[in-house]
Coordinates of C-alpha atoms in Angstrom, one line a residue:
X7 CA 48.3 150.1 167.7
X8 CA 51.2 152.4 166.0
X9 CA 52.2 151.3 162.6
X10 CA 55.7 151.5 161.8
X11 CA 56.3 153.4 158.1
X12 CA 59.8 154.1 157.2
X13 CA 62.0 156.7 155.0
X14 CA 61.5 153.8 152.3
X15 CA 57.8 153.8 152.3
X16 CA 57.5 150.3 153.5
X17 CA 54.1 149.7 156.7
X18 CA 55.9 147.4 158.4
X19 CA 52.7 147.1 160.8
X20 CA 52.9 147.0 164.8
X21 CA 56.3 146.3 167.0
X22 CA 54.9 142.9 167.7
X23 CA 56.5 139.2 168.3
X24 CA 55.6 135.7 167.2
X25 CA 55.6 132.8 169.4
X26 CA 55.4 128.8 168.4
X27 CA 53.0 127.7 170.9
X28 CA 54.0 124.2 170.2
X29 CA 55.5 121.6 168.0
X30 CA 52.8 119.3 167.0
X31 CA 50.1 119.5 164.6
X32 CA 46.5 117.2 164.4
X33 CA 47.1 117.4 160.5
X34 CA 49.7 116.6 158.3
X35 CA 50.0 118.9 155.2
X36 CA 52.9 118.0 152.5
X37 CA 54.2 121.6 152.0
X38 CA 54.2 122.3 155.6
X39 CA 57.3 124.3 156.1
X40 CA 58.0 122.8 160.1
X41 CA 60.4 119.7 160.5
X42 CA 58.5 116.9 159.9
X43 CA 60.2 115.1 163.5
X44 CA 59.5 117.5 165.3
X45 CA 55.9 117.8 164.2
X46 CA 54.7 113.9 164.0
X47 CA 57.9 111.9 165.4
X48 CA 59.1 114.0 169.3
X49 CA 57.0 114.8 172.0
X50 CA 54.8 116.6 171.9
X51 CA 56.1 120.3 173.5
X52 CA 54.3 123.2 174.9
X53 CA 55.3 126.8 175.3
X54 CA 55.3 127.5 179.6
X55 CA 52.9 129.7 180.2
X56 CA 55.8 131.4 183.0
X57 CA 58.5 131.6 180.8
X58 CA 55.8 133.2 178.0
X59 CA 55.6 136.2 180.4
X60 CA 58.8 136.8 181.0
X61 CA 59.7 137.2 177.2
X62 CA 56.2 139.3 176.6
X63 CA 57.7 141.5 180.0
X64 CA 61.7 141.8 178.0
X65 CA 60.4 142.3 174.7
X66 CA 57.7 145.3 176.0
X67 CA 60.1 147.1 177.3
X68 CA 63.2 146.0 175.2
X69 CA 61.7 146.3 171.6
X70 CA 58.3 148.6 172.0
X71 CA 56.5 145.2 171.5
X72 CA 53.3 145.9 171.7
X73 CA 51.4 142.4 169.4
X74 CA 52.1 138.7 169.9
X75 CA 51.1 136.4 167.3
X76 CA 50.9 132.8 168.2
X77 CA 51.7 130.1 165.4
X78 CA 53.0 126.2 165.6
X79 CA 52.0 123.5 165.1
X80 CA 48.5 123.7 165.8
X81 CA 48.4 126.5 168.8
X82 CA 45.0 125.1 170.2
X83 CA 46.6 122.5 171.6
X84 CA 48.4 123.7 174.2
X85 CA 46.4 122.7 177.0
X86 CA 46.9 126.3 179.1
X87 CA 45.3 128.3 175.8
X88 CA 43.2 130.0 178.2
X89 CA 46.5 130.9 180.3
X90 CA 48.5 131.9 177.5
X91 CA 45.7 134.6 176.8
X92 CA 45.7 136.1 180.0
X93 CA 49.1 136.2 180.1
X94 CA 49.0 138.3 176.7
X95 CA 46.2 140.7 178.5
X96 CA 48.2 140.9 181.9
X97 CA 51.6 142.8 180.0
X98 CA 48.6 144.9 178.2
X99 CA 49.4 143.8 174.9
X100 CA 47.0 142.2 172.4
X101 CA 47.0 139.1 170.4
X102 CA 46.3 136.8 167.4
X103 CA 46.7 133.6 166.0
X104 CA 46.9 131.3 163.4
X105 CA 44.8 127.8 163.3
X106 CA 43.7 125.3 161.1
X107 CA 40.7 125.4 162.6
X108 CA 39.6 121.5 163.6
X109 CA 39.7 122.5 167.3
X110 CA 38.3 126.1 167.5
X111 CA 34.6 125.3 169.1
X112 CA 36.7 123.5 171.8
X113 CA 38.7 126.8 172.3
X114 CA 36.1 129.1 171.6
X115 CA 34.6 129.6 175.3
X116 CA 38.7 131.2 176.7
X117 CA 38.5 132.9 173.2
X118 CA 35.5 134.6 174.0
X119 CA 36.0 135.2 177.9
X120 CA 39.4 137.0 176.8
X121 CA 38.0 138.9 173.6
X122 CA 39.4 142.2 174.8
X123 CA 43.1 141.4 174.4
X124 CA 42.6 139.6 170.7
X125 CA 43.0 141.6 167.5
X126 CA 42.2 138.9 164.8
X127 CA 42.0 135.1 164.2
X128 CA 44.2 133.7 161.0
X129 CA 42.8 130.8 159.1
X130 CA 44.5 128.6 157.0
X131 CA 42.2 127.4 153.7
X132 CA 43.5 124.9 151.1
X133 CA 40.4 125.4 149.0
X134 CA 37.4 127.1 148.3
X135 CA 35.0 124.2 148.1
X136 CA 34.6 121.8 150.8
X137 CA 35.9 119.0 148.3
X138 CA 39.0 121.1 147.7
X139 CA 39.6 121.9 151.0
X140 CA 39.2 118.6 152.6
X141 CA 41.4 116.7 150.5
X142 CA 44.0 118.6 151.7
X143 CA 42.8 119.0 155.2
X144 CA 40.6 115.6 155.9
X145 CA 37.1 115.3 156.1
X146 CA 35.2 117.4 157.8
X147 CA 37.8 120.1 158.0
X148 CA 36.0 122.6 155.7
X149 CA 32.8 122.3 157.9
X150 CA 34.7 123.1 160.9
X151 CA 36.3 126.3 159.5
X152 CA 33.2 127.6 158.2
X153 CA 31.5 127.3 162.3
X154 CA 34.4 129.1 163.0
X155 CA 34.2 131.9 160.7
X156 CA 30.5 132.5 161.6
X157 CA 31.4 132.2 165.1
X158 CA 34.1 135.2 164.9
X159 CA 31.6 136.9 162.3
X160 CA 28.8 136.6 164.7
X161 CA 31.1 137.9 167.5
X162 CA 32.8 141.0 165.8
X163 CA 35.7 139.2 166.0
X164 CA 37.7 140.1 162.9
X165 CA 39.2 137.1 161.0
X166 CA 41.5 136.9 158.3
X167 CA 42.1 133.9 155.7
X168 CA 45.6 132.3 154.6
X169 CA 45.6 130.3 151.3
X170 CA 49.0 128.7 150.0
X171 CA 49.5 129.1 146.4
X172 CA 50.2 125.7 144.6
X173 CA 49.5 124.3 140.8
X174 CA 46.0 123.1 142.0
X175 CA 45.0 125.7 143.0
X176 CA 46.0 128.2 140.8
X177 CA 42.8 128.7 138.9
X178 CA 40.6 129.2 141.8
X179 CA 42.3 132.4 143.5
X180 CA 39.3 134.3 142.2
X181 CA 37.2 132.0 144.4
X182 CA 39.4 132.5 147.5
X183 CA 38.5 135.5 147.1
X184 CA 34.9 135.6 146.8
X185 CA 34.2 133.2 149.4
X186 CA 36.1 135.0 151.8
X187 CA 34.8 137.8 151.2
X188 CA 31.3 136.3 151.2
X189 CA 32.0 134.9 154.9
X190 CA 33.0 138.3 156.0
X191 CA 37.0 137.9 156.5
X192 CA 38.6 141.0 157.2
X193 CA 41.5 139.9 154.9
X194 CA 42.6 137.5 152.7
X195 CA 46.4 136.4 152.3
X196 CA 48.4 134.1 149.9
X197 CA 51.5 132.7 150.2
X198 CA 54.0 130.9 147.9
X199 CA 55.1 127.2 149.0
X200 CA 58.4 127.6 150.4
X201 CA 60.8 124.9 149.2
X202 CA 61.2 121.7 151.7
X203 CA 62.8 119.2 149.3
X204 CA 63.2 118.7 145.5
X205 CA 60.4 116.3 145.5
X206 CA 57.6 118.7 147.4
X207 CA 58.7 121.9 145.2
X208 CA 58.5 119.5 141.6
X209 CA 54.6 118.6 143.2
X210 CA 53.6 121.6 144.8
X211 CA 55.2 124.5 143.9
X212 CA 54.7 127.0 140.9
X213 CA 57.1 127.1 138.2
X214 CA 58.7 130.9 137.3
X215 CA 55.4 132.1 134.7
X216 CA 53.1 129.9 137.1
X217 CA 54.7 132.6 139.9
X218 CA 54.6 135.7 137.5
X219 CA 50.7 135.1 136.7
X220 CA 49.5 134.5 140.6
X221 CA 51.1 137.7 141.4
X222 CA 49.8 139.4 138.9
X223 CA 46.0 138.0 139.9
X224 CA 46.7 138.7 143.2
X225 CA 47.1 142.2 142.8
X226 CA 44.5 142.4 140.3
X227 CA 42.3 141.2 143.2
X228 CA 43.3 143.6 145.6
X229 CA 42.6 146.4 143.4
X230 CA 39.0 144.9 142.9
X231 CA 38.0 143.8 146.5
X232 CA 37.1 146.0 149.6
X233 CA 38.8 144.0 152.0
X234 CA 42.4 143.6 151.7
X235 CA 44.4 140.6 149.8
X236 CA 47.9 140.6 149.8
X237 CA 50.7 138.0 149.0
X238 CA 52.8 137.6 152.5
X239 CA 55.5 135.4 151.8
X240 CA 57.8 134.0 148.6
X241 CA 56.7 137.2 146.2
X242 CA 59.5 138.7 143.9
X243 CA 61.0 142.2 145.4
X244 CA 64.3 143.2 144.3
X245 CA 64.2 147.0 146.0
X246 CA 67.3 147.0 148.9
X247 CA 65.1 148.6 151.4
X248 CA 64.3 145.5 154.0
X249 CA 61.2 143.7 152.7
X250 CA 59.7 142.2 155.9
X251 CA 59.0 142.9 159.4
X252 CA 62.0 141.0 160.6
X253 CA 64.8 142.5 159.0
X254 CA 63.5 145.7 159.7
X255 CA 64.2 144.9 163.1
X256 CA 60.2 145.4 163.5
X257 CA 59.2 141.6 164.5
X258 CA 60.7 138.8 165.5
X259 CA 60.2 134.9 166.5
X260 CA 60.8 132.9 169.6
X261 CA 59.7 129.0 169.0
X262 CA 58.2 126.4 171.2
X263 CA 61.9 126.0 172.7
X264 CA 62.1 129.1 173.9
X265 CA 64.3 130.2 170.8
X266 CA 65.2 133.7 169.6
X267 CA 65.3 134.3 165.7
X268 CA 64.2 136.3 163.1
X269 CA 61.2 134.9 161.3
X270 CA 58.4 132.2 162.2
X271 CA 59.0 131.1 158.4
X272 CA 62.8 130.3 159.0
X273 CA 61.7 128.2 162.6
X274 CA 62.3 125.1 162.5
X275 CA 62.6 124.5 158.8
X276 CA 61.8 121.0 157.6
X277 CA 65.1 120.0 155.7
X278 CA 67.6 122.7 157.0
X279 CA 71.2 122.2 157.7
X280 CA 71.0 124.5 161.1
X281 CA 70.3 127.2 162.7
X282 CA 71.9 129.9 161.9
X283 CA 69.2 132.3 162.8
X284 CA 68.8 131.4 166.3
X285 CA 70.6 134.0 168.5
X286 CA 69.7 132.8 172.3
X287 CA 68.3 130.4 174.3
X288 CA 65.5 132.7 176.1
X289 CA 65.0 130.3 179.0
X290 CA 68.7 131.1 179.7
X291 CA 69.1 134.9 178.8
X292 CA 66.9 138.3 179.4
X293 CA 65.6 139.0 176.2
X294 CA 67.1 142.4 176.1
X295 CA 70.9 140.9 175.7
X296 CA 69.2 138.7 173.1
X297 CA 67.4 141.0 171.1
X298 CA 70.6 143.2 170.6
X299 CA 72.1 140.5 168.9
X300 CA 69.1 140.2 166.7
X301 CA 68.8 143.2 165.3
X302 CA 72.7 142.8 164.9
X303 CA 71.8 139.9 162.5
X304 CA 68.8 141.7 160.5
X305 CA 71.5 144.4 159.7
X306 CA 73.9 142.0 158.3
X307 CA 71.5 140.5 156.5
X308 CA 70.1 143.4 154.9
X309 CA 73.6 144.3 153.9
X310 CA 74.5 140.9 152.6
X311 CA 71.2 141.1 150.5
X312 CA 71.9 145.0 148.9
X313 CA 75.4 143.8 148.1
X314 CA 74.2 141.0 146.1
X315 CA 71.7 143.1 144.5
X316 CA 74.1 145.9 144.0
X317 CA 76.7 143.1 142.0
X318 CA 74.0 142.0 140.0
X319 CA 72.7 145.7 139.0
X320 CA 76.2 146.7 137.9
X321 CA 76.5 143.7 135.5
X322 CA 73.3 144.6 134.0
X323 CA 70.9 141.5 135.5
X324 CA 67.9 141.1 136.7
X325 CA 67.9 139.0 140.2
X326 CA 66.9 135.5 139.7
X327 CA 64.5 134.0 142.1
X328 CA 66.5 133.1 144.4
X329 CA 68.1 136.5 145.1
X330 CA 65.0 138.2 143.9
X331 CA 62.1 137.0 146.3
X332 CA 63.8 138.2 149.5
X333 CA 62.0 134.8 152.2
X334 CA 64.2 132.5 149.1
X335 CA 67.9 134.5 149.6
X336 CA 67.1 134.0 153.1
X337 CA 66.7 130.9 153.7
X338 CA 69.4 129.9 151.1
X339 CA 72.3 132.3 153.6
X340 CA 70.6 131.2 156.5
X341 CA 71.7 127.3 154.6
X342 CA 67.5 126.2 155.1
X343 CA 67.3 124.3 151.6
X344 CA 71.2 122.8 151.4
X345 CA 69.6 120.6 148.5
X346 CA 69.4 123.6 146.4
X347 CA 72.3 125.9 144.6
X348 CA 71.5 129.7 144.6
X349 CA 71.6 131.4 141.6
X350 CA 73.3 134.7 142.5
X351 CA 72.8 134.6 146.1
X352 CA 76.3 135.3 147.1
X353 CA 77.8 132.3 148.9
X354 CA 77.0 131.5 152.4
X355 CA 79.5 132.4 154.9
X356 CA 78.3 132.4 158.4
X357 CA 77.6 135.7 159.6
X358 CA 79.4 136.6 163.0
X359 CA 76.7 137.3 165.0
X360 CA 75.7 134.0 164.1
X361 CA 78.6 132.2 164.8
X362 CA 79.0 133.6 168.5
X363 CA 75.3 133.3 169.1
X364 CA 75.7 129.0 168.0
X365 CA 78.7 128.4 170.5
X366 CA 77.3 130.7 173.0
X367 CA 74.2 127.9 173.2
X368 CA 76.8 125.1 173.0

């Protein structure tokens, strides 16, 4: 698989494309970023397993795409899992996904019959102990994910782990560490809770030195450990250069609609005012058309985010947070957390792309 480095020095990894298997979810975590209706409250929705290769054929051949990574909801629901694999192995591309876990020896039989065309399993953890974990996740969740790692382990199938950082469990990234290192993960990645209302961020989410000292223990633990840990999402980066795989026109998402947008972490965000990221309807439109327009939007974005920083730099200030961590500037332009005021974000004008792309769908 070809990484992708740039003149900036950024590894944006593999050409690849995420794909929201489907809306629902068998748990129901606070700080999860989906729309809470759509999760718990509409029916239940599953990616077609027809329309899946037609955008893995378009986006091949239209963006070099050569990785799918499945997300939700809770992908092993979908009742075609098996199908949806195949489907990956038939355009000869490969795969991953992210799960909570709770239904992986139920899966585990199509994983194994198709372990040629998957790369990696994702796990999300809430906690290092199975009391941790649990109350987060239910009972009997932490047993279920520790099956699953020894059944990848025992497999060669390479698995990485996914922690969210919160207040609880601040102290404890140490032991995140250790105990996935001790159940042989091939990675281990944090992420800061995105901001879904006023209320979750107060309860969750950790205050500007809270931030300051995870990311500093983070990369303390990635100096000290063999196997990689790395903070994915919400970190502080204030270099113009795109940050992310999507507005380097590297990745991008399609949800369980059939949707084309930038980033799985933008999908369907629980609280947002639109969607000003979505560029096509896929079931309606060749991805090619589409993904034109989407790399149309990452540029505007990239130059909306350097101009802010640039305004900021010649009046002699440091970025705030909001303009600062690049996943919080986006979702304040792309108007995901309306409850909120950015401080120095520039103000959000829709951006033309977007504006053609919404009556386009209308």
């Amino acid at each position: 698989m070809g990484l992708m480095p740039t003149q900036s020095g950024h590894d944006y990894g593999p050409r690849r494309i995420s794909v929201e298997l489907t809306n629902v979810c068998n748990l129901h975590c606070s700080y999860c970023l989906r729309d809470e209706d759509a999760l718990y409250h509409a029916r239940a929705d599953f990616f077609d397993v027809e329309l899946l290769r037609r955008v893995l054929a378009g986006a091949r051949e239209a963006a070099g795409v050569t990785h799918v990574s499945f997300t939700g909801g809770e992908v092993t629901l979908h009742p075609r899992f098996g199908e949806v694999l195949d489907t990956v192995a038939g355009e000869g591309l490969t795969a991953g996904f992210v799960t909570n876990g709770w239904h992986f020896e139920r899966v585990w039989p199509a994983v194994a019959a198709r372990r040629e065309a998957i790369t990696n399993v994702a796990f999300s953890l809430d906690g290092a102990t199975r009391e941790a974990h649990d109350r987060w996740r239910g009972g009997g969740s932490f047993v279920r994910l520790v099956r699953a790692f020894t059944r990848c382990r025992e497999a060669g199938l390479p698995f990485n782990i996914k922690a969210t950082l919160r207040r609880d469990n601040l102290p404890q990234l140490e032991q995140f560490a250790l105990f996935a290192a001790r159940m042989g993960a091939s990675g281990l990645s944090f992420a800061h809770v995105l901001p879904t209302s006023a209320g979750a961020e107060a309860e969750t989410a950790l205050g500007p030195e809270e931030r300051d000292e995870a990311e500093r223990e983070v990369a303390t633990l990635a100096r000290i450990f063999r196997m990689p840990v790395r903070l994915d999402v919400g970190y502080y980066n204030a270099d113009p250069a795109p940050p992310c795989a999507p507005l380097a026109g590297v990745s991008c998402n399609v949800d369980y609609r059939g949707f084309l947008s930038l980033c799985c972490n933008l999908s369907g965000y629980r609280g947002a005012a639109g969607e000003a990221d979505v560029v096509a309807d896929l079931r309606a439109e060749p991805f090619a058309a589409a993904y034109a327009r989407l790399l149309r939007v990452a540029e505007l974005q990239n130059e909306r985010r350097a101009r802010a920083l640039a305004e900021l730099a010649a009046r002699g200030e440091r970025p705030g947070l909001d303009t600062g961590s690049p996943c919080l500037f986006c979702l304040h332009t792309f108007d995901k957390v309306p409850w909120r005021k950015p401080a120095g974000a520039s103000a959000g004008r829709s951006l033309p792309v977007m504006q053609k792309a919404v009556v386009s769908r209308q």
